[in-house]
Coordinates of C-alpha atoms and ligand atoms in Angstrom, one line a residue:
M1188 CA -40.2 1.6 5.7
C1189 CA -39.9 -0.6 9.2
G1190 CA -36.6 0.8 10.6
I1191 CA -34.3 -2.3 12.4
I1192 CA -32.7 -1.4 15.5
G1193 CA -30.5 -4.0 17.0
Y1194 CA -27.8 -3.8 20.4
S1195 CA -25.6 -6.3 22.4
G1196 CA -22.5 -4.4 24.6
S1197 CA -21.8 -3.5 27.3
F1198 CA -24.4 -0.1 28.0
C1199 CA -28.2 -0.2 28.9
A1200 CA -29.6 -1.1 26.0
Q1201 CA -33.7 0.3 26.6
K1202 CA -32.0 3.8 26.6
I1203 CA -29.7 2.4 22.8
L1204 CA -32.4 0.9 21.3
L1205 CA -35.5 3.9 21.4
D1206 CA -32.7 6.5 21.1
G1207 CA -31.9 3.9 17.6
L1208 CA -35.8 4.0 16.9
E1209 CA -35.9 7.7 17.5
Q1210 CA -33.5 8.2 14.3
L1211 CA -35.4 5.8 11.7
E1212 CA -38.2 7.3 12.2
Y1213 CA -37.8 9.0 9.0
R1214 CA -38.6 5.9 6.9
G1215 CA -42.0 5.5 7.8
Y1216 CA -43.7 3.6 10.1
D1217 CA -46.7 3.3 12.9
S1218 CA -45.6 1.6 15.5
A1219 CA -43.0 0.7 17.4
G1220 CA -42.1 -2.0 19.7
V1221 CA -38.3 -3.5 21.8
A1222 CA -37.6 -6.5 23.0
L1223 CA -35.0 -7.3 25.5
L1224 CA -33.0 -9.7 27.3
D1225 CA -32.0 -9.7 30.3
D1226 CA -28.7 -12.2 31.8
Q1227 CA -30.8 -14.1 33.5
G1228 CA -32.1 -15.0 30.0
E1229 CA -35.4 -13.0 30.9
L1230 CA -37.4 -11.4 28.0
F1231 CA -39.1 -7.8 28.2
L1232 CA -41.7 -7.1 25.5
Q1233 CA -42.8 -3.4 25.1
K1234 CA -44.7 -2.7 21.8
K1235 CA -47.3 0.1 21.1
A1236 CA -49.1 1.7 18.1
G1237 CA -47.9 5.0 17.1
R1238 CA -44.7 7.1 18.0
V1239 CA -41.7 5.9 19.6
S1240 CA -42.7 8.6 22.2
V1241 CA -45.0 6.8 23.2
L1242 CA -43.2 3.3 23.5
R1243 CA -41.2 5.2 24.8
K1244 CA -43.8 6.1 28.4
A1245 CA -44.4 3.2 28.1
C1246 CA -40.3 1.8 29.0
E1247 CA -39.8 4.4 31.3
A1248 CA -42.7 3.1 33.3
A1249 CA -41.4 0.6 33.5
P1250 CA -38.1 0.0 33.0
V1251 CA -35.6 -2.6 32.1
K1252 CA -31.6 -3.3 33.8
S1253 CA -31.1 -5.5 30.5
R1254 CA -27.3 -4.7 27.6
C1255 CA -28.9 -6.5 25.1
G1256 CA -32.3 -5.6 22.9
I1257 CA -34.2 -5.5 19.4
G1258 CA -36.0 -2.6 18.5
H1259 CA -38.5 -1.9 15.7
T1260 CA -40.5 1.0 13.7
R1261 CA -43.3 -0.8 11.7
W1262 CA -44.8 -0.3 9.0
A1263 CA -47.8 -2.2 8.4
T1264 CA -48.4 -4.6 5.1
H1265 CA -49.9 -7.3 7.1
G1266 CA -52.9 -6.4 9.0
G1267 CA -53.9 -3.3 10.5
V1268 CA -51.6 -0.9 13.3
T1269 CA -52.6 -2.5 16.5
D1270 CA -50.0 -3.7 19.8
A1271 CA -50.6 -6.9 18.3
N1272 CA -49.5 -6.5 15.5
A1273 CA -46.3 -4.5 16.1
H1274 CA -43.2 -5.9 16.3
P1275 CA -41.0 -8.1 18.1
H1276 CA -42.6 -10.5 17.7
S1277 CA -42.5 -14.3 20.3
C1278 CA -42.8 -17.6 20.5
G1279 CA -41.5 -20.2 23.0
Q1280 CA -38.0 -19.7 22.8
V1281 CA -37.6 -17.3 19.5
T1282 CA -38.5 -13.5 20.0
L1283 CA -38.1 -11.7 16.7
I1284 CA -37.9 -8.2 13.6
H1285 CA -38.8 -7.8 10.3
N1286 CA -38.2 -5.7 7.8
G1287 CA -39.9 -7.0 4.4
I1288 CA -42.6 -10.1 3.1
I1289 CA -43.2 -14.0 3.6
E1290 CA -44.6 -14.6 0.6
N1291 CA -46.2 -18.1 2.1
Y1292 CA -46.7 -17.3 5.5
H1293 CA -50.0 -18.7 5.8
E1294 CA -48.7 -21.7 3.1
I1295 CA -46.1 -22.2 6.2
T1296 CA -49.5 -21.4 8.9
A1297 CA -51.1 -24.3 7.3
A1298 CA -48.2 -27.3 6.6
F1299 CA -47.4 -26.6 10.2
G1300 CA -49.9 -26.1 12.0
F1301 CA -49.4 -23.1 13.8
Q1302 CA -53.1 -21.5 13.5
D1303 CA -53.6 -21.6 17.6
R1304 CA -50.2 -20.8 18.3
L1305 CA -50.5 -16.9 16.4
H1306 CA -51.9 -13.7 18.4
S1307 CA -51.1 -11.0 15.5
E1308 CA -52.7 -10.9 11.8
T1309 CA -49.1 -10.6 10.5
D1310 CA -46.4 -13.3 8.5
T1311 CA -44.0 -11.7 11.1
E1312 CA -44.6 -14.6 13.4
V1313 CA -45.4 -16.7 11.7
A1314 CA -41.6 -17.2 11.3
A1315 CA -41.3 -16.3 14.7
C1316 CA -43.2 -19.6 14.8
L1317 CA -41.4 -21.3 11.8
L1318 CA -38.1 -21.1 14.0
D1319 CA -39.1 -21.9 17.6
H1320 CA -40.7 -25.3 16.3
L1321 CA -36.9 -25.7 14.0
Y1322 CA -34.8 -24.4 17.0
R1323 CA -33.2 -27.5 18.6
G1324 CA -30.6 -24.9 20.6
N1325 CA -28.4 -24.5 17.8
P1326 CA -29.2 -21.0 16.2
F1327 CA -27.1 -21.7 12.8
E1328 CA -28.3 -24.7 11.9
T1329 CA -32.5 -23.4 13.0
L1330 CA -31.4 -20.6 10.3
K1331 CA -30.4 -22.7 7.3
K1332 CA -33.2 -24.6 8.1
A1333 CA -35.3 -21.8 8.2
V1334 CA -33.7 -19.9 5.3
D1335 CA -35.1 -23.5 2.7
I1336 CA -39.0 -23.3 3.9
L1337 CA -39.3 -19.5 3.6
V1338 CA -40.2 -17.4 0.7
G1339 CA -40.0 -12.8 1.1
S1340 CA -37.7 -10.6 1.3
Y1341 CA -36.7 -10.4 4.8
A1342 CA -33.9 -8.6 7.5
F1343 CA -34.3 -10.3 10.3
C1344 CA -32.9 -9.8 14.4
I1345 CA -33.6 -12.7 16.5
L1346 CA -33.1 -13.1 20.3
F1347 CA -32.8 -16.9 21.4
K1348 CA -33.9 -17.0 25.7
D1349 CA -31.5 -19.3 26.0
R1350 CA -28.5 -17.2 24.0
P1351 CA -28.6 -14.2 26.4
G1352 CA -26.5 -11.0 25.5
Q1353 CA -27.0 -12.8 22.0
I1354 CA -28.9 -11.8 18.7
F1355 CA -29.1 -14.1 15.6
C1356 CA -29.5 -12.4 11.9
I1357 CA -30.2 -12.6 8.7
R1358 CA -31.2 -10.8 5.3
N1359 CA -32.6 -11.9 2.1
V1360 CA -33.4 -8.7 -0.8
S1361 CA -34.5 -6.1 2.5
P1362 CA -31.2 -3.8 3.8
L1363 CA -29.3 -5.1 7.2
V1364 CA -25.9 -3.1 7.9
A1365 CA -24.0 -4.0 11.5
A1366 CA -21.1 -2.1 13.3
Q1367 CA -18.5 -2.7 16.4
G1368 CA -18.3 0.8 18.5
E1369 CA -17.2 1.5 22.1
A1370 CA -20.7 0.0 23.9
G1371 CA -21.0 -3.6 22.3
S1372 CA -22.5 -4.3 18.9
F1373 CA -25.4 -3.2 16.3
V1374 CA -27.6 -3.8 13.7
A1375 CA -30.1 -1.8 12.0
S1376 CA -31.8 -0.7 8.8
D1377 CA -29.7 2.0 8.4
L1378 CA -27.1 3.7 8.8
T1379 CA -28.3 6.8 10.5
A1380 CA -29.2 4.6 13.8
L1381 CA -25.6 3.3 13.2
I1382 CA -23.5 6.9 13.1
A1383 CA -23.8 8.0 16.4
H1384 CA -22.2 4.8 18.0
S1385 CA -19.7 4.0 15.5
R1386 CA -18.7 5.8 11.8
S1387 CA -17.8 2.4 10.5
Y1388 CA -19.7 -0.3 9.3
F1389 CA -20.2 -3.0 6.7
V1390 CA -23.8 -4.1 4.9
V1391 CA -25.2 -7.8 5.8
P1392 CA -23.9 -9.9 3.2
E1393 CA -27.0 -11.8 2.2
K1394 CA -27.8 -15.2 3.9
T1395 CA -25.5 -15.0 5.7
V1396 CA -25.8 -16.0 9.8
M1397 CA -24.7 -12.2 11.7
T1398 CA -24.3 -13.2 15.4
L1399 CA -24.2 -10.6 17.6
S1400 CA -21.8 -10.9 21.5
A1401 CA -21.4 -7.9 23.3
D1402 CA -17.6 -8.2 22.5
R1403 CA -17.7 -9.1 18.4
I1404 CA -19.8 -10.2 15.5
T1405 CA -19.2 -13.3 13.5
L1406 CA -20.7 -13.8 10.9
L1407 CA -21.1 -17.3 9.2
D1408 CA -22.0 -18.0 5.5
L1409 CA -24.7 -21.0 5.3
N1410 CA -22.2 -23.8 4.8
G1411 CA -20.4 -22.2 8.8
Q1412 CA -17.6 -20.6 6.9
T1413 CA -16.7 -17.8 9.0
M1414 CA -17.0 -14.5 6.3
E1415 CA -15.2 -11.5 6.6
P1416 CA -17.5 -8.3 6.0
E1417 CA -16.4 -5.5 4.3
C1418 CA -15.8 -2.7 5.8
L1419 CA -16.8 0.7 5.0
T1420 CA -16.7 4.2 6.2
V1421 CA -19.7 5.9 7.5
D1422 CA -18.9 9.5 4.8
W1423 CA -20.7 12.4 6.7
N1424 CA -21.7 13.4 10.1
V1425 CA -23.9 13.1 13.3
E1426 CA -24.7 16.9 12.5
S1427 CA -26.3 15.9 8.8
A1428 CA -28.9 14.4 10.0
Q1429 CA -29.7 17.2 12.5
K1430 CA -32.8 19.9 12.0
G1431 CA -29.0 22.1 11.8
G1432 CA -32.4 24.7 13.3
Y1433 CA -34.5 23.9 10.4
P1434 CA -37.8 22.8 11.1
H1435 CA -37.2 20.1 9.7
F1436 CA -35.1 18.3 7.7
M1437 CA -37.7 18.5 4.0
I1438 CA -36.8 23.4 4.2
K1439 CA -33.1 22.1 5.4
E1440 CA -32.4 19.7 2.3
I1441 CA -33.7 21.7 -0.2
N1442 CA -31.1 24.5 1.2
E1443 CA -28.5 22.0 1.2
Q1444 CA -29.0 21.3 -3.1
P1445 CA -26.7 24.0 -4.7
Q1446 CA -23.6 22.8 -2.0
A1447 CA -25.4 18.9 -3.0
M1448 CA -24.3 19.5 -6.5
E1449 CA -21.3 20.8 -6.2
N1450 CA -20.6 17.2 -4.5
T1451 CA -21.5 16.1 -7.2
V1452 CA -21.0 17.9 -9.9
R1453 CA -17.2 19.7 -9.4
P1454 CA -15.6 16.1 -9.3
R1455 CA -16.6 14.9 -11.9
L1456 CA -15.0 18.0 -13.7
F1457 CA -11.4 17.8 -15.1
N1458 CA -10.0 20.8 -16.7
G1459 CA -14.0 21.5 -17.4
L1460 CA -15.1 18.8 -18.6
P1461 CA -17.3 16.0 -17.8
D1462 CA -15.1 12.1 -17.3
F1463 CA -16.3 9.2 -15.1
R1464 CA -13.3 6.9 -15.6
E1465 CA -11.9 7.8 -12.0
E1466 CA -15.2 5.8 -10.8
G1467 CA -14.0 2.6 -12.8
V1468 CA -16.6 4.2 -15.0
E1469 CA -15.1 3.6 -19.0
D1470 CA -15.8 5.3 -22.4
S1471 CA -16.8 2.1 -23.4
L1472 CA -20.0 1.9 -21.5
F1473 CA -21.7 5.0 -23.8
L1474 CA -19.9 3.9 -26.7
D1475 CA -21.2 0.5 -27.2
C1476 CA -24.6 1.6 -26.6
E1477 CA -27.4 2.0 -29.3
T1478 CA -30.0 2.1 -26.3
I1479 CA -31.4 3.5 -22.9
T1480 CA -33.2 2.3 -20.2
I1481 CA -33.9 3.5 -17.5
V1482 CA -36.1 2.7 -14.5
A1483 CA -36.4 3.8 -11.0
C1484 CA -40.0 4.4 -8.3
G1485 CA -41.7 7.9 -7.8
T1486 CA -39.1 10.8 -7.5
A1487 CA -36.5 9.0 -9.3
M1488 CA -37.9 7.5 -12.2
Y1489 CA -39.2 11.8 -12.6
A1490 CA -35.9 12.4 -12.8
G1491 CA -35.1 9.7 -15.6
M1492 CA -38.3 11.1 -17.6
V1493 CA -35.6 14.6 -17.2
G1494 CA -32.9 12.4 -18.1
K1495 CA -34.2 11.4 -21.1
A1496 CA -35.8 14.5 -22.2
I1497 CA -32.5 16.9 -22.1
I1498 CA -30.9 13.1 -23.6
E1499 CA -32.0 12.8 -26.2
Q1500 CA -32.3 16.6 -27.7
I1501 CA -28.9 16.5 -27.5
L1502 CA -27.9 13.2 -28.5
H1503 CA -31.0 11.7 -30.2
I1504 CA -30.2 8.4 -28.2
P1505 CA -33.4 6.5 -27.3
V1506 CA -34.3 6.5 -23.8
A1507 CA -37.1 4.2 -23.0
V1508 CA -38.1 5.1 -19.3
H1509 CA -40.6 2.5 -17.0
I1510 CA -41.2 2.0 -13.4
A1511 CA -40.3 -0.3 -12.0
S1512 CA -42.7 -1.9 -10.1
E1513 CA -44.0 -2.2 -13.4
F1514 CA -40.6 -3.2 -15.8
R1515 CA -39.9 -6.2 -13.6
Y1516 CA -42.8 -8.4 -14.1
D1517 CA -42.3 -7.3 -18.3
T1518 CA -40.5 -8.6 -21.0
P1519 CA -38.0 -5.8 -21.3
L1520 CA -36.9 -5.0 -25.1
I1521 CA -33.4 -4.4 -23.9
N1522 CA -30.3 -6.8 -24.4
E1523 CA -26.6 -5.9 -24.1
K1524 CA -26.1 -3.0 -26.8
T1525 CA -28.5 -1.9 -24.2
L1526 CA -27.6 1.2 -21.3
T1527 CA -29.2 0.1 -18.3
I1528 CA -29.6 3.0 -15.8
V1529 CA -31.0 2.4 -12.3
I1530 CA -31.8 5.6 -10.0
S1531 CA -32.5 4.7 -6.5
Q1532 CA -31.7 7.7 -3.9
S1533 CA -31.6 4.8 -0.5
G1534 CA -30.6 1.6 -3.0
E1535 CA -32.7 -0.3 -1.4
T1536 CA -36.1 0.0 -3.0
I1537 CA -37.7 -3.9 -3.7
D1538 CA -39.1 -3.6 -7.1
T1539 CA -35.8 -0.6 -8.3
L1540 CA -33.2 -3.5 -6.8
A1541 CA -35.6 -6.2 -9.0
A1542 CA -35.9 -4.4 -12.3
L1543 CA -32.2 -4.3 -11.8
R1544 CA -31.6 -7.7 -11.5
L1545 CA -34.2 -8.6 -14.9
A1546 CA -32.3 -5.7 -16.6
K1547 CA -28.4 -8.0 -16.2
E1548 CA -30.3 -11.5 -16.8
C1549 CA -31.6 -9.8 -19.9
G1550 CA -27.2 -8.9 -20.7
S1551 CA -27.6 -5.0 -20.6
R1552 CA -25.4 -3.3 -18.6
T1553 CA -25.8 -1.9 -15.4
L1554 CA -24.6 1.7 -14.2
A1555 CA -26.7 3.2 -11.4
I1556 CA -27.4 6.1 -9.6
V1557 CA -27.1 6.3 -6.3
N1558 CA -26.8 8.3 -2.7
V1559 CA -26.9 6.0 0.0
K1560 CA -23.2 4.6 -0.5
G1561 CA -22.5 0.5 -0.1
S1562 CA -26.3 0.1 -0.2
T1563 CA -28.0 -2.9 -2.3
I1564 CA -28.3 -1.6 -6.1
A1565 CA -25.6 0.4 -5.9
R1566 CA -22.9 -3.2 -4.9
E1567 CA -25.5 -5.3 -7.3
S1568 CA -25.0 -2.6 -10.0
D1569 CA -22.1 -3.0 -12.9
Y1570 CA -21.2 0.9 -12.6
V1571 CA -22.8 3.0 -9.7
L1572 CA -22.3 7.0 -9.9
Y1573 CA -23.3 8.1 -6.0
T1574 CA -24.8 11.5 -5.7
H1575 CA -22.7 13.4 -3.0
A1576 CA -26.2 15.0 -1.4
G1577 CA -25.5 13.3 2.3
P1578 CA -28.5 11.9 3.9
E1579 CA -31.7 13.4 3.0
I1580 CA -34.3 12.3 6.5
A1581 CA -37.5 14.1 4.5
V1582 CA -39.4 11.4 3.5
A1583 CA -40.5 13.8 0.5
S1584 CA -36.7 13.8 -2.3
T1585 CA -35.4 17.0 -3.4
K1586 CA -31.7 17.2 -2.9
A1587 CA -31.3 13.5 -4.0
Y1588 CA -33.2 15.2 -6.7
I1589 CA -31.5 17.5 -8.1
V1590 CA -28.3 15.6 -7.8
Q1591 CA -29.4 13.0 -9.3
L1592 CA -30.8 14.6 -12.7
A1593 CA -26.8 16.5 -12.6
V1594 CA -25.6 12.7 -12.9
L1595 CA -27.8 12.7 -15.2
Y1596 CA -26.1 15.8 -17.3
L1597 CA -23.5 15.3 -16.6
L1598 CA -23.4 11.6 -18.3
T1599 CA -25.5 13.8 -21.5
G1600 CA -22.1 16.1 -21.4
R1601 CA -19.9 13.2 -21.0
I1602 CA -21.9 11.0 -24.0
A1603 CA -21.5 14.6 -26.5
L1604 CA -18.5 14.3 -26.5
L1605 CA -16.8 11.1 -26.8
R1606 CA -19.7 11.0 -29.7
G1607 CA -18.6 14.6 -31.2
I1608 CA -21.9 15.6 -30.5
F1609 CA -19.8 18.8 -28.4
T1610 CA -17.0 20.0 -29.6
E1611 CA -14.5 20.7 -25.9
K1612 CA -15.8 23.9 -26.0
Q1613 CA -19.6 22.9 -26.3
A1614 CA -18.6 20.6 -23.4
K1615 CA -17.1 23.0 -20.8
E1616 CA -19.9 25.4 -21.2
F1617 CA -21.9 22.6 -20.5
M1618 CA -20.8 22.0 -17.3
D1619 CA -20.4 25.5 -16.6
T1620 CA -23.9 26.1 -16.8
L1621 CA -24.7 23.2 -15.4
L1622 CA -22.1 24.5 -11.8
S1623 CA -24.5 27.5 -12.7
A1624 CA -27.5 25.7 -11.3
S1625 CA -27.0 25.6 -8.2
S1626 CA -26.1 29.0 -7.5
S1627 CA -28.9 29.8 -9.3
I1628 CA -30.8 26.8 -6.4
A1629 CA -30.2 29.9 -4.1
Q1630 CA -31.6 33.0 -5.3
V1631 CA -35.0 30.7 -6.1
I1632 CA -34.4 29.9 -2.1
Q1633 CA -34.8 33.4 -1.2
K1634 CA -36.2 35.1 -3.1
D1635 CA -39.0 33.1 -2.6
E1636 CA -42.8 36.2 -2.2
A1637 CA -43.8 34.9 -4.9
I1638 CA -44.2 31.2 -4.0
K1639 CA -45.5 32.3 -1.0
K1640 CA -48.7 33.8 -2.1
A1641 CA -48.8 30.8 -4.9
V1642 CA -49.3 28.2 -1.7
K1643 CA -52.4 30.7 -1.0
A1644 CA -54.0 30.2 -4.8
V1645 CA -53.4 26.3 -3.4
K1646 CA -54.0 25.6 0.1
H1647 CA -58.1 24.8 0.3
S1648 CA -58.0 23.7 -3.4
D1649 CA -58.9 19.9 -3.7
H1650 CA -57.9 19.7 -7.4
A1651 CA -54.3 21.2 -8.5
F1652 CA -53.3 20.6 -12.3
F1653 CA -48.8 21.0 -13.8
I1654 CA -49.0 21.1 -17.1
G1655 CA -46.3 21.9 -19.0
R1656 CA -44.5 21.0 -22.9
G1657 CA -41.2 19.0 -22.9
L1658 CA -39.1 19.3 -20.2
D1659 CA -41.1 21.7 -18.7
Y1660 CA -44.3 18.7 -19.4
A1661 CA -40.8 15.9 -17.5
F1662 CA -40.6 18.3 -14.5
S1663 CA -43.9 19.0 -13.8
L1664 CA -44.4 15.2 -13.2
E1665 CA -42.4 15.8 -10.3
G1666 CA -44.0 19.0 -9.2
A1667 CA -47.5 17.5 -9.0
L1668 CA -45.8 14.5 -6.4
K1669 CA -44.4 17.2 -4.3
L1670 CA -46.9 18.8 -3.4
K1671 CA -49.9 15.5 -3.4
E1672 CA -47.0 13.5 -0.6
I1673 CA -46.8 16.1 1.6
S1674 CA -50.1 18.9 0.9
Y1675 CA -52.5 16.0 0.4
I1676 CA -54.0 18.0 -2.2
H1677 CA -54.6 16.1 -5.2
A1678 CA -51.9 16.9 -8.0
E1679 CA -52.0 15.3 -11.4
A1680 CA -49.4 16.6 -14.4
Y1681 CA -50.3 17.0 -17.5
A1682 CA -48.9 18.1 -21.9
A1683 CA -50.0 21.5 -21.7
G1684 CA -51.8 20.3 -25.3
E1685 CA -52.8 17.2 -23.6
L1686 CA -55.0 18.9 -21.7
K1687 CA -57.9 19.7 -23.7
H1688 CA -58.4 16.3 -24.3
G1689 CA -60.5 15.3 -22.0
T1690 CA -59.1 16.3 -18.7
I1691 CA -60.1 20.2 -19.0
A1692 CA -63.5 19.4 -18.4
L1693 CA -61.6 18.9 -15.1
I1694 CA -61.2 22.7 -14.9
E1695 CA -63.7 24.6 -13.2
K1696 CA -63.9 28.7 -11.5
N1697 CA -60.3 28.8 -9.3
T1698 CA -58.8 25.9 -10.0
P1699 CA -55.1 26.1 -8.9
V1700 CA -53.4 25.4 -12.5
I1701 CA -49.4 25.4 -12.8
A1702 CA -48.0 25.9 -15.7
L1703 CA -44.2 26.2 -16.7
A1704 CA -43.3 27.9 -19.5
T1705 CA -39.6 27.5 -19.8
Q1706 CA -38.6 26.2 -22.9
E1707 CA -38.4 29.1 -25.5
K1708 CA -39.1 26.8 -28.7
I1709 CA -42.9 26.1 -27.3
F1710 CA -43.7 28.9 -25.3
A1711 CA -46.0 30.6 -27.2
K1712 CA -47.9 27.2 -28.3
T1713 CA -48.2 26.7 -24.4
I1714 CA -49.1 30.3 -23.3
S1715 CA -52.3 28.8 -25.2
N1716 CA -52.8 26.2 -23.6
I1717 CA -53.2 28.4 -20.2
R1718 CA -55.6 30.7 -22.1
E1719 CA -57.6 27.9 -22.7
V1720 CA -57.6 27.3 -19.0
R1721 CA -57.9 30.4 -17.8
A1722 CA -60.9 31.5 -20.1
R1723 CA -62.2 28.4 -18.5
G1724 CA -61.9 30.0 -15.3
A1725 CA -57.7 28.4 -14.0
S1726 CA -56.3 30.4 -11.3
V1727 CA -53.2 29.8 -12.5
I1728 CA -49.5 30.4 -11.2
L1729 CA -47.0 30.5 -13.8
I1730 CA -43.6 30.1 -13.6
V1731 CA -41.7 30.8 -16.5
K1732 CA -37.3 32.4 -16.9
E1733 CA -37.3 35.9 -15.7
N1734 CA -37.7 38.6 -18.8
A1735 CA -40.3 36.8 -20.8
Q1736 CA -43.8 39.1 -22.6
V1737 CA -46.4 37.8 -21.5
D1738 CA -49.5 39.6 -21.6
P1739 CA -50.4 39.6 -17.6
D1740 CA -54.6 37.8 -18.1
V1741 CA -52.9 35.0 -18.7
Y1742 CA -52.1 34.3 -15.2
D1743 CA -52.8 35.0 -11.4
I1744 CA -49.4 35.0 -9.4
R1745 CA -46.4 34.7 -12.0
I1746 CA -42.9 33.5 -10.5
D1747 CA -39.7 34.1 -12.2
L1748 CA -36.3 32.1 -12.8
P1749 CA -33.9 32.4 -13.0
V1750 CA -31.9 31.2 -16.3
R1751 CA -29.2 30.2 -18.4
Q1752 CA -29.9 28.7 -21.3
D1753 CA -33.4 26.6 -22.3
E1754 CA -32.6 23.3 -21.1
F1755 CA -31.1 23.6 -17.3
A1756 CA -34.0 25.1 -16.3
V1757 CA -35.8 22.1 -15.1
F1758 CA -33.5 23.4 -11.7
T1759 CA -34.2 26.1 -10.2
A1760 CA -37.9 24.8 -11.0
A1761 CA -38.2 21.9 -9.4
A1762 CA -36.4 24.5 -6.1
T1763 CA -39.5 26.6 -7.0
L1764 CA -42.4 23.6 -6.6
Q1765 CA -39.9 21.9 -3.6
L1766 CA -41.2 25.5 -1.5
L1767 CA -44.7 25.5 -3.3
A1768 CA -45.1 21.9 -1.9
Y1769 CA -43.5 22.8 2.1
Y1770 CA -45.1 26.3 2.4
T1771 CA -48.7 23.9 1.6
S1772 CA -48.5 21.4 3.9
D1773 CA -47.1 23.7 6.2
A1774 CA -49.4 25.7 6.3
K1775 CA -51.6 23.2 6.6
G1776 CA -50.0 21.9 9.3
L1777 CA -49.7 19.0 8.5
N1778 CA -46.2 16.6 9.4
V1779 CA -44.0 17.8 6.8
D1780 CA -41.9 15.2 7.0
K1781 CA -43.3 12.6 7.3
P1782 CA -46.4 12.3 5.7
R1783 CA -48.9 10.0 6.6
N1784 CA -48.7 6.5 4.6
L1785 CA -45.1 7.6 2.7
A1786 CA -42.3 5.5 4.0
K1787 CA -38.6 6.8 2.8
S1788 CA -37.2 3.7 1.6
V1789 CA -39.6 1.1 0.6
T1790 CA -38.1 -2.3 0.6
V1791 CA -41.5 -4.6 0.4
E1792 CA -43.5 -4.7 -2.7
Ligands
AGP1129 C1 -40.3 11.0 -3.2 O1 -40.2 12.3 -2.5 C2 -41.2 9.0 -2.3 N1 -40.1 9.6 -1.3 C3 -40.5 8.6 -3.3 O2 -41.3 8.8 -4.5 C4 -39.6 8.0 -3.4 O3 -38.4 9.2 -5.1 C5 -39.5 6.7 -4.3 O4 -40.0 5.7 -3.2 C6 -38.2 6.5 -5.1 O5 -37.3 6.1 -4.1 P1 -35.9 5.9 -3.2 O6 -35.0 6.8 -4.7 O7 -35.0 5.5 -2.4 O8 -35.1 5.0 -4.3

């Protein structure tokens, strides 16, 4: 998703903006640009399709002395990847950058007759023309009028030519954070671009006009009332957002998983028992609910699928998992007796945020499982349980997924205890096994020879299938997503027993089938499904518990998982399939951390 950075201060803005854009590259983008306003009000604009390095080269060829400017990485929504469509966009007195979608930009163009003023295909340029059209020398009044006309999501950073040294910002749904550092005032899409300059920051409140000057930041609500922001402190350091000697962020983050689990689970154990009351999550939330709805996107939604399997298996509470982009336009069958859990690493995914808002309108109490502190979803939920994975930079989510699972298992343990399903002893054993999963993950990461062998069986294929039953099926969905999103191999997850109802027609000689068989009670059934695909020539990569007795004729490659209890196999299976995807992508020479077309946080519909 688009990356935004703005700076006004006493240092060279061009360097600060370019360095900041490099920190935002992980969000996913296809073009980049900067706009600089010097003290005389002269504007310098440089924007290019391609990487930030291309932009940097162009800027260094024509350095600009300016201490105020805005920078942007664009993830194309309206219009192709061209220099003209790259941000910033200028119109008359106004130059701006934008993250979000202006849904009524065609209507605005027609209503104000902007057709002849446009040089790009973007909704953003229309917004620049509108602001210029409304501008009579007062930025606040201009933005106040514009907000009444614009429909959609936006985070704008705006330069007015006659306001050198100042940046004006306003947001609706799309994220913006700001900080006052020694070097001046900063605004960005997320903390990774700010952390080098300040450890205290604030989330820009929606529909407020924020003005950045070299020595101060002011906030006015739309009634012109001054607002004081809620200051937060960054809870991770710059090194966390660097590669730390690893070749890619993704492999670093896979290796961070044991520690991320420790950081997420242990602070919530009191005398070995799970408890969230110190975080303001009261037990009544769990005792009063009759059903649970889980809403998320992508990997987070697949974590919800595992959550559904384990909660229903242990608690016998009905759980419905919904894709957020579907849920938000559905007629959700939820009410005050429903606990809605929204899961999001970034806490900014617009579909998940919209689903959260809809769930609240339906009277459901909402609990967010979020990794980014102070993010929009975290702030708008009734309750939040933060995961403590630290910044996740690779687009492909790994450690965030593992700790999302960990919180769902913690919740299961707490609810089982509260509802008398677990005795204290059983709850402690459940938590102890959860904690032991982090060391089992470390074992898998160290012992990855069999995984590397499996890569050879997969990397030249166009298709791959992941099959399993029960928890193995719930998890295989995430395994398939990991492989396809970073290796570009078409991968599909299937309930093992369902394959013969059509999809088995696609199995032919050497088709890779990654088969998960970690659940004892359905092991024999899964093995018979594996025999069915093997009989049709599939190349089977079998993932089972260590010491499982399996006929060698059933598989080509066997990967053994250290598993203490079947219900916890998902943790080591996750690390295994993350590594399979990672090594496959790397073997294919692909951009593991920034796969094509993808963004880290999807803040547009
Ligand atoms: C996962 O590898 C992807 N990056 C993507 O599916 C992601 O999980 C999804 O966009 C949800 O993001 P969120 O957790 O930040 O809401």
